[in-house]
Short mmCIF file of N, CA and C in Angstrom, two decimals:
data_model
loop_
_atom_site.label_atom_id
_atom_site.label_comp_id
_atom_site.label_asym_id
_atom_site.label_seq_id
_atom_site.Cartn_x
_atom_site.Cartn_y
_atom_site.Cartn_z
N MET U 25 122.31 116.85 115.74
CA MET U 25 122.72 117.42 114.48
C MET U 25 121.66 118.38 113.95
N ILE U 26 120.40 117.98 114.00
CA ILE U 26 119.36 118.79 113.40
C ILE U 26 119.14 120.09 114.17
N SER U 27 119.34 120.09 115.48
CA SER U 27 119.11 121.31 116.25
C SER U 27 120.03 122.44 115.81
N ARG U 28 121.13 122.13 115.14
CA ARG U 28 122.02 123.17 114.61
C ARG U 28 121.37 123.95 113.48
N LEU U 29 120.32 123.42 112.88
CA LEU U 29 119.67 124.11 111.77
C LEU U 29 119.20 125.49 112.18
N GLN U 30 118.67 125.61 113.38
CA GLN U 30 118.17 126.91 113.83
C GLN U 30 119.31 127.92 113.90
N GLU U 31 120.49 127.48 114.27
CA GLU U 31 121.63 128.38 114.38
C GLU U 31 122.21 128.71 113.00
N ASN U 32 122.24 127.73 112.09
CA ASN U 32 122.91 127.90 110.80
C ASN U 32 122.03 128.47 109.70
N TRP U 33 120.72 128.38 109.84
CA TRP U 33 119.82 128.85 108.80
C TRP U 33 119.26 130.21 109.16
N SER U 34 119.26 131.09 108.22
CA SER U 34 118.56 132.35 108.42
C SER U 34 117.12 132.15 108.00
N LYS U 35 116.24 132.97 108.53
CA LYS U 35 114.84 132.90 108.12
C LYS U 35 114.79 133.18 106.62
N ASN U 36 113.88 132.54 105.94
CA ASN U 36 113.69 132.68 104.50
C ASN U 36 114.82 132.07 103.68
N LYS U 37 115.44 131.01 104.18
CA LYS U 37 116.44 130.27 103.40
C LYS U 37 115.72 129.58 102.24
N VAL U 38 116.31 129.62 101.06
CA VAL U 38 115.72 129.01 99.87
C VAL U 38 116.45 127.70 99.58
N LEU U 39 115.68 126.62 99.41
CA LEU U 39 116.22 125.31 99.09
C LEU U 39 115.86 124.95 97.65
N GLN U 40 116.84 124.48 96.91
CA GLN U 40 116.66 124.04 95.53
C GLN U 40 115.99 125.10 94.65
N ASN U 41 116.21 126.35 94.96
CA ASN U 41 115.61 127.47 94.21
C ASN U 41 114.10 127.36 94.10
N LYS U 42 113.48 126.62 95.02
CA LYS U 42 112.04 126.37 94.92
C LYS U 42 111.29 126.61 96.22
N TRP U 43 111.89 126.22 97.35
CA TRP U 43 111.19 126.28 98.63
C TRP U 43 111.83 127.30 99.55
N MET U 44 111.02 128.20 100.09
CA MET U 44 111.50 129.16 101.07
C MET U 44 111.14 128.64 102.46
N VAL U 45 112.14 128.49 103.30
CA VAL U 45 111.96 127.93 104.63
C VAL U 45 111.81 129.06 105.63
N GLY U 46 110.78 128.98 106.44
CA GLY U 46 110.50 129.98 107.47
C GLY U 46 110.94 129.50 108.84
N PRO U 47 110.28 129.98 109.86
CA PRO U 47 110.67 129.65 111.23
C PRO U 47 110.41 128.18 111.60
N ASN U 48 111.16 127.71 112.56
CA ASN U 48 110.97 126.37 113.12
C ASN U 48 109.63 126.36 113.86
N ILE U 49 108.82 125.33 113.60
CA ILE U 49 107.53 125.25 114.29
C ILE U 49 107.41 124.01 115.17
N GLY U 50 108.46 123.22 115.24
CA GLY U 50 108.40 122.07 116.14
C GLY U 50 109.33 120.96 115.72
N LYS U 51 109.23 119.90 116.50
CA LYS U 51 110.05 118.74 116.26
C LYS U 51 109.14 117.54 116.08
N GLY U 52 109.32 116.82 114.97
CA GLY U 52 108.52 115.64 114.70
C GLY U 52 109.20 114.40 115.22
N LEU U 53 108.63 113.26 114.89
CA LEU U 53 109.14 111.98 115.35
C LEU U 53 110.57 111.73 114.88
N PHE U 54 110.89 112.13 113.64
CA PHE U 54 112.22 111.86 113.09
C PHE U 54 113.00 113.11 112.70
N GLY U 55 112.47 114.30 112.96
CA GLY U 55 113.20 115.49 112.55
C GLY U 55 112.52 116.77 112.99
N GLU U 56 113.10 117.89 112.58
CA GLU U 56 112.54 119.19 112.89
C GLU U 56 111.62 119.65 111.77
N VAL U 57 110.63 120.46 112.12
CA VAL U 57 109.64 120.91 111.17
C VAL U 57 109.68 122.44 111.09
N PHE U 58 109.72 122.96 109.86
CA PHE U 58 109.76 124.40 109.61
C PHE U 58 108.59 124.80 108.72
N GLU U 59 108.12 126.03 108.88
CA GLU U 59 107.16 126.56 107.92
C GLU U 59 107.86 126.65 106.57
N ALA U 60 107.09 126.54 105.50
CA ALA U 60 107.68 126.63 104.15
C ALA U 60 106.63 127.15 103.18
N LYS U 61 107.13 127.65 102.07
CA LYS U 61 106.26 128.09 100.97
C LYS U 61 107.07 128.02 99.69
N SER U 62 106.36 128.00 98.58
CA SER U 62 107.05 128.07 97.29
C SER U 62 107.60 129.48 97.12
N VAL U 63 108.75 129.61 96.48
CA VAL U 63 109.32 130.93 96.22
C VAL U 63 108.28 131.74 95.45
N GLY U 64 108.02 132.94 95.89
CA GLY U 64 107.04 133.80 95.24
C GLY U 64 105.68 133.81 95.90
N GLU U 65 105.38 132.79 96.72
CA GLU U 65 104.11 132.77 97.44
C GLU U 65 104.18 133.72 98.62
N GLN U 66 103.05 134.24 99.03
CA GLN U 66 102.99 135.18 100.14
C GLN U 66 102.82 134.47 101.49
N VAL U 67 102.14 133.34 101.49
CA VAL U 67 101.74 132.67 102.73
C VAL U 67 102.52 131.37 102.91
N TYR U 68 102.95 131.12 104.14
CA TYR U 68 103.58 129.84 104.47
C TYR U 68 102.48 128.79 104.58
N ASN U 69 102.20 128.08 103.49
CA ASN U 69 101.11 127.10 103.46
C ASN U 69 101.62 125.66 103.37
N LYS U 70 102.90 125.48 103.60
CA LYS U 70 103.51 124.16 103.58
C LYS U 70 104.43 124.03 104.80
N VAL U 71 104.89 122.83 105.02
CA VAL U 71 105.92 122.60 106.03
C VAL U 71 107.03 121.78 105.38
N VAL U 72 108.22 121.92 105.92
CA VAL U 72 109.33 121.09 105.47
C VAL U 72 109.88 120.39 106.71
N LYS U 73 109.98 119.07 106.62
CA LYS U 73 110.55 118.30 107.71
C LYS U 73 111.97 117.95 107.32
N VAL U 74 112.90 118.21 108.24
CA VAL U 74 114.33 118.00 107.99
C VAL U 74 114.80 116.86 108.88
N GLN U 75 115.45 115.88 108.28
CA GLN U 75 115.91 114.70 108.99
C GLN U 75 117.37 114.45 108.69
N GLY U 76 118.08 113.89 109.66
CA GLY U 76 119.48 113.53 109.48
C GLY U 76 119.64 112.27 108.65
N LEU U 77 120.83 112.06 108.12
CA LEU U 77 121.10 110.91 107.25
C LEU U 77 120.96 109.57 107.95
N GLN U 78 121.11 109.55 109.26
CA GLN U 78 121.01 108.28 109.96
C GLN U 78 119.61 107.69 109.89
N THR U 79 118.66 108.44 109.37
CA THR U 79 117.28 107.98 109.27
C THR U 79 116.89 107.71 107.81
N LYS U 80 117.83 107.34 106.96
CA LYS U 80 117.56 107.17 105.53
C LYS U 80 116.42 106.19 105.26
N GLU U 81 116.45 105.03 105.87
CA GLU U 81 115.39 104.04 105.64
C GLU U 81 114.04 104.57 106.11
N LYS U 82 114.01 105.21 107.25
CA LYS U 82 112.76 105.79 107.76
C LYS U 82 112.27 106.90 106.84
N PHE U 83 113.20 107.70 106.34
CA PHE U 83 112.85 108.77 105.40
C PHE U 83 112.21 108.19 104.15
N GLU U 84 112.84 107.20 103.55
CA GLU U 84 112.31 106.59 102.32
C GLU U 84 110.94 105.98 102.56
N THR U 85 110.77 105.32 103.70
CA THR U 85 109.48 104.72 104.03
C THR U 85 108.42 105.79 104.22
N GLU U 86 108.76 106.86 104.91
CA GLU U 86 107.80 107.94 105.13
C GLU U 86 107.37 108.59 103.81
N VAL U 87 108.31 108.78 102.90
CA VAL U 87 107.98 109.38 101.60
C VAL U 87 107.02 108.47 100.83
N VAL U 88 107.29 107.17 100.83
CA VAL U 88 106.41 106.22 100.13
C VAL U 88 105.00 106.27 100.72
N ILE U 89 104.90 106.25 102.04
CA ILE U 89 103.59 106.29 102.69
C ILE U 89 102.89 107.61 102.42
N LEU U 90 103.62 108.71 102.53
CA LEU U 90 103.01 110.03 102.29
C LEU U 90 102.48 110.12 100.86
N LYS U 91 103.24 109.64 99.90
CA LYS U 91 102.78 109.67 98.50
C LYS U 91 101.52 108.84 98.32
N LYS U 92 101.47 107.66 98.96
CA LYS U 92 100.28 106.80 98.85
C LYS U 92 99.06 107.45 99.50
N CYS U 93 99.28 108.17 100.57
CA CYS U 93 98.17 108.76 101.32
C CYS U 93 97.79 110.15 100.82
N SER U 94 98.56 110.72 99.91
CA SER U 94 98.30 112.08 99.44
C SER U 94 96.95 112.24 98.76
N SER U 95 96.35 111.14 98.32
CA SER U 95 95.03 111.23 97.69
C SER U 95 93.92 111.39 98.72
N LYS U 96 94.22 111.19 99.98
CA LYS U 96 93.23 111.34 101.05
C LYS U 96 93.14 112.80 101.44
N SER U 97 91.94 113.32 101.53
CA SER U 97 91.77 114.75 101.82
C SER U 97 92.20 115.12 103.23
N SER U 98 92.21 114.18 104.15
CA SER U 98 92.57 114.49 105.53
C SER U 98 94.05 114.28 105.82
N PHE U 99 94.84 114.07 104.79
CA PHE U 99 96.26 113.76 104.97
C PHE U 99 97.10 114.81 104.26
N PRO U 100 98.27 115.16 104.81
CA PRO U 100 99.13 116.13 104.12
C PRO U 100 99.49 115.67 102.71
N GLN U 101 99.55 116.61 101.81
CA GLN U 101 99.89 116.32 100.42
C GLN U 101 101.41 116.40 100.22
N HIS U 102 101.98 115.41 99.59
CA HIS U 102 103.42 115.40 99.30
C HIS U 102 103.71 116.43 98.22
N CYS U 103 104.62 117.36 98.49
CA CYS U 103 104.97 118.40 97.52
C CYS U 103 106.37 118.19 96.96
N GLY U 104 107.22 117.49 97.68
CA GLY U 104 108.57 117.24 97.22
C GLY U 104 109.40 116.58 98.30
N SER U 105 110.47 115.92 97.90
CA SER U 105 111.40 115.32 98.85
C SER U 105 112.77 115.24 98.17
N PHE U 106 113.81 115.47 98.96
CA PHE U 106 115.16 115.50 98.40
C PHE U 106 116.17 115.44 99.53
N SER U 107 117.44 115.21 99.18
CA SER U 107 118.53 115.28 100.16
C SER U 107 119.47 116.41 99.75
N LEU U 108 120.07 117.02 100.75
CA LEU U 108 120.96 118.15 100.53
C LEU U 108 121.83 118.33 101.76
N ASP U 109 123.13 118.49 101.57
CA ASP U 109 124.05 118.73 102.68
C ASP U 109 123.90 117.71 103.80
N ASN U 110 123.84 116.43 103.44
CA ASN U 110 123.74 115.34 104.41
C ASN U 110 122.46 115.36 105.24
N LEU U 111 121.40 115.97 104.71
CA LEU U 111 120.10 115.98 105.37
C LEU U 111 119.03 115.57 104.37
N PHE U 112 117.92 115.04 104.89
CA PHE U 112 116.76 114.70 104.06
C PHE U 112 115.66 115.71 104.32
N PHE U 113 114.92 116.06 103.27
CA PHE U 113 113.85 117.05 103.36
C PHE U 113 112.57 116.47 102.76
N ILE U 114 111.46 116.66 103.45
CA ILE U 114 110.14 116.33 102.92
C ILE U 114 109.31 117.60 102.99
N VAL U 115 108.80 118.04 101.84
CA VAL U 115 107.94 119.22 101.78
C VAL U 115 106.51 118.71 101.59
N MET U 116 105.61 119.18 102.44
CA MET U 116 104.22 118.74 102.37
C MET U 116 103.28 119.88 102.71
N SER U 117 102.02 119.73 102.33
CA SER U 117 101.03 120.75 102.66
C SER U 117 100.90 120.84 104.17
N ARG U 118 100.51 122.00 104.63
CA ARG U 118 100.43 122.22 106.07
C ARG U 118 99.17 121.63 106.67
N GLU U 119 98.08 121.56 105.94
CA GLU U 119 96.86 121.01 106.48
C GLU U 119 96.89 119.50 106.45
N GLY U 120 95.99 118.90 107.18
CA GLY U 120 95.92 117.45 107.25
C GLY U 120 96.53 116.93 108.54
N GLU U 121 96.40 115.62 108.72
CA GLU U 121 96.90 114.99 109.94
C GLU U 121 98.22 114.29 109.67
N SER U 122 99.02 114.18 110.71
CA SER U 122 100.25 113.41 110.59
C SER U 122 99.93 111.93 110.81
N ILE U 123 100.84 111.06 110.40
CA ILE U 123 100.66 109.63 110.66
C ILE U 123 100.54 109.40 112.15
N GLU U 124 101.34 110.11 112.93
CA GLU U 124 101.30 109.95 114.38
C GLU U 124 99.91 110.30 114.92
N ASP U 125 99.29 111.37 114.42
CA ASP U 125 97.95 111.75 114.87
C ASP U 125 96.93 110.65 114.55
N ILE U 126 97.02 110.08 113.36
CA ILE U 126 96.08 109.03 112.96
C ILE U 126 96.27 107.79 113.82
N VAL U 127 97.52 107.41 114.08
CA VAL U 127 97.78 106.24 114.93
C VAL U 127 97.21 106.47 116.32
N ARG U 128 97.46 107.63 116.88
CA ARG U 128 96.94 107.91 118.22
C ARG U 128 95.41 107.89 118.25
N ARG U 129 94.79 108.47 117.23
CA ARG U 129 93.33 108.54 117.21
C ARG U 129 92.70 107.17 117.00
N ASN U 130 93.24 106.39 116.09
CA ASN U 130 92.61 105.12 115.73
C ASN U 130 93.06 103.93 116.57
N HIS U 131 94.24 103.97 117.06
CA HIS U 131 94.76 102.81 117.79
C HIS U 131 95.11 103.13 119.24
N ARG U 132 94.94 104.36 119.60
CA ARG U 132 95.26 104.81 120.96
C ARG U 132 96.66 104.40 121.36
N GLY U 133 97.56 104.47 120.42
CA GLY U 133 98.93 104.08 120.67
C GLY U 133 99.84 105.27 120.82
N SER U 134 101.06 104.99 121.10
CA SER U 134 102.08 106.02 121.27
C SER U 134 102.82 106.23 119.96
N SER U 135 103.73 107.18 119.96
CA SER U 135 104.57 107.43 118.79
C SER U 135 105.37 106.19 118.42
N GLU U 136 105.75 105.41 119.43
CA GLU U 136 106.53 104.21 119.17
C GLU U 136 105.73 103.18 118.38
N MET U 137 104.39 103.21 118.51
CA MET U 137 103.56 102.28 117.76
C MET U 137 103.73 102.50 116.26
N LEU U 138 104.00 103.72 115.88
CA LEU U 138 104.21 104.03 114.47
C LEU U 138 105.32 103.17 113.88
N LEU U 139 106.37 102.95 114.63
CA LEU U 139 107.49 102.15 114.15
C LEU U 139 107.07 100.70 113.92
N VAL U 140 106.11 100.23 114.70
CA VAL U 140 105.62 98.86 114.55
C VAL U 140 104.70 98.76 113.35
N LEU U 141 103.88 99.79 113.12
CA LEU U 141 102.90 99.75 112.04
C LEU U 141 103.50 99.94 110.66
N ILE U 142 104.63 100.62 110.57
CA ILE U 142 105.26 100.84 109.27
C ILE U 142 106.25 99.70 109.03
N PRO U 143 105.98 98.86 108.03
CA PRO U 143 106.88 97.73 107.78
C PRO U 143 108.23 98.20 107.26
N LYS U 144 109.24 97.39 107.52
CA LYS U 144 110.57 97.71 107.00
C LYS U 144 110.55 97.61 105.49
N ARG U 145 111.36 98.42 104.87
CA ARG U 145 111.43 98.45 103.40
C ARG U 145 111.76 97.06 102.88
N GLY U 146 111.00 96.60 101.91
CA GLY U 146 111.22 95.29 101.33
C GLY U 146 110.40 94.20 102.00
N ALA U 147 109.82 94.48 103.17
CA ALA U 147 108.99 93.49 103.85
C ALA U 147 107.59 93.51 103.26
N THR U 148 106.91 92.39 103.31
CA THR U 148 105.53 92.36 102.81
C THR U 148 104.58 91.99 103.90
#
């Protein structure tokens, strides 16, 4: 479903009258990643990750973790999150490490380890 975004979106698509989406720069663990910037900015200094609805619980968990980690200087800063047209969007600063990078560096694990380390919503 998400791979259709490249076909359906023109470069510089504006979301919520706030975020301008640029070219696709890769695929993350749960979705595709595009360059992004605030409308009116000159430089693409953010990224937007787009995820399908089937990942709602993972999306909500990722947003909670990203918000908690945003105070760390080495972690991407949460800029916004929302759903639109049956897709979930997370806008974050472009600098910093992903959770996957931190897991690999500190635990020498795979991307699948991330699913083990992030508790299910409501679990303690």
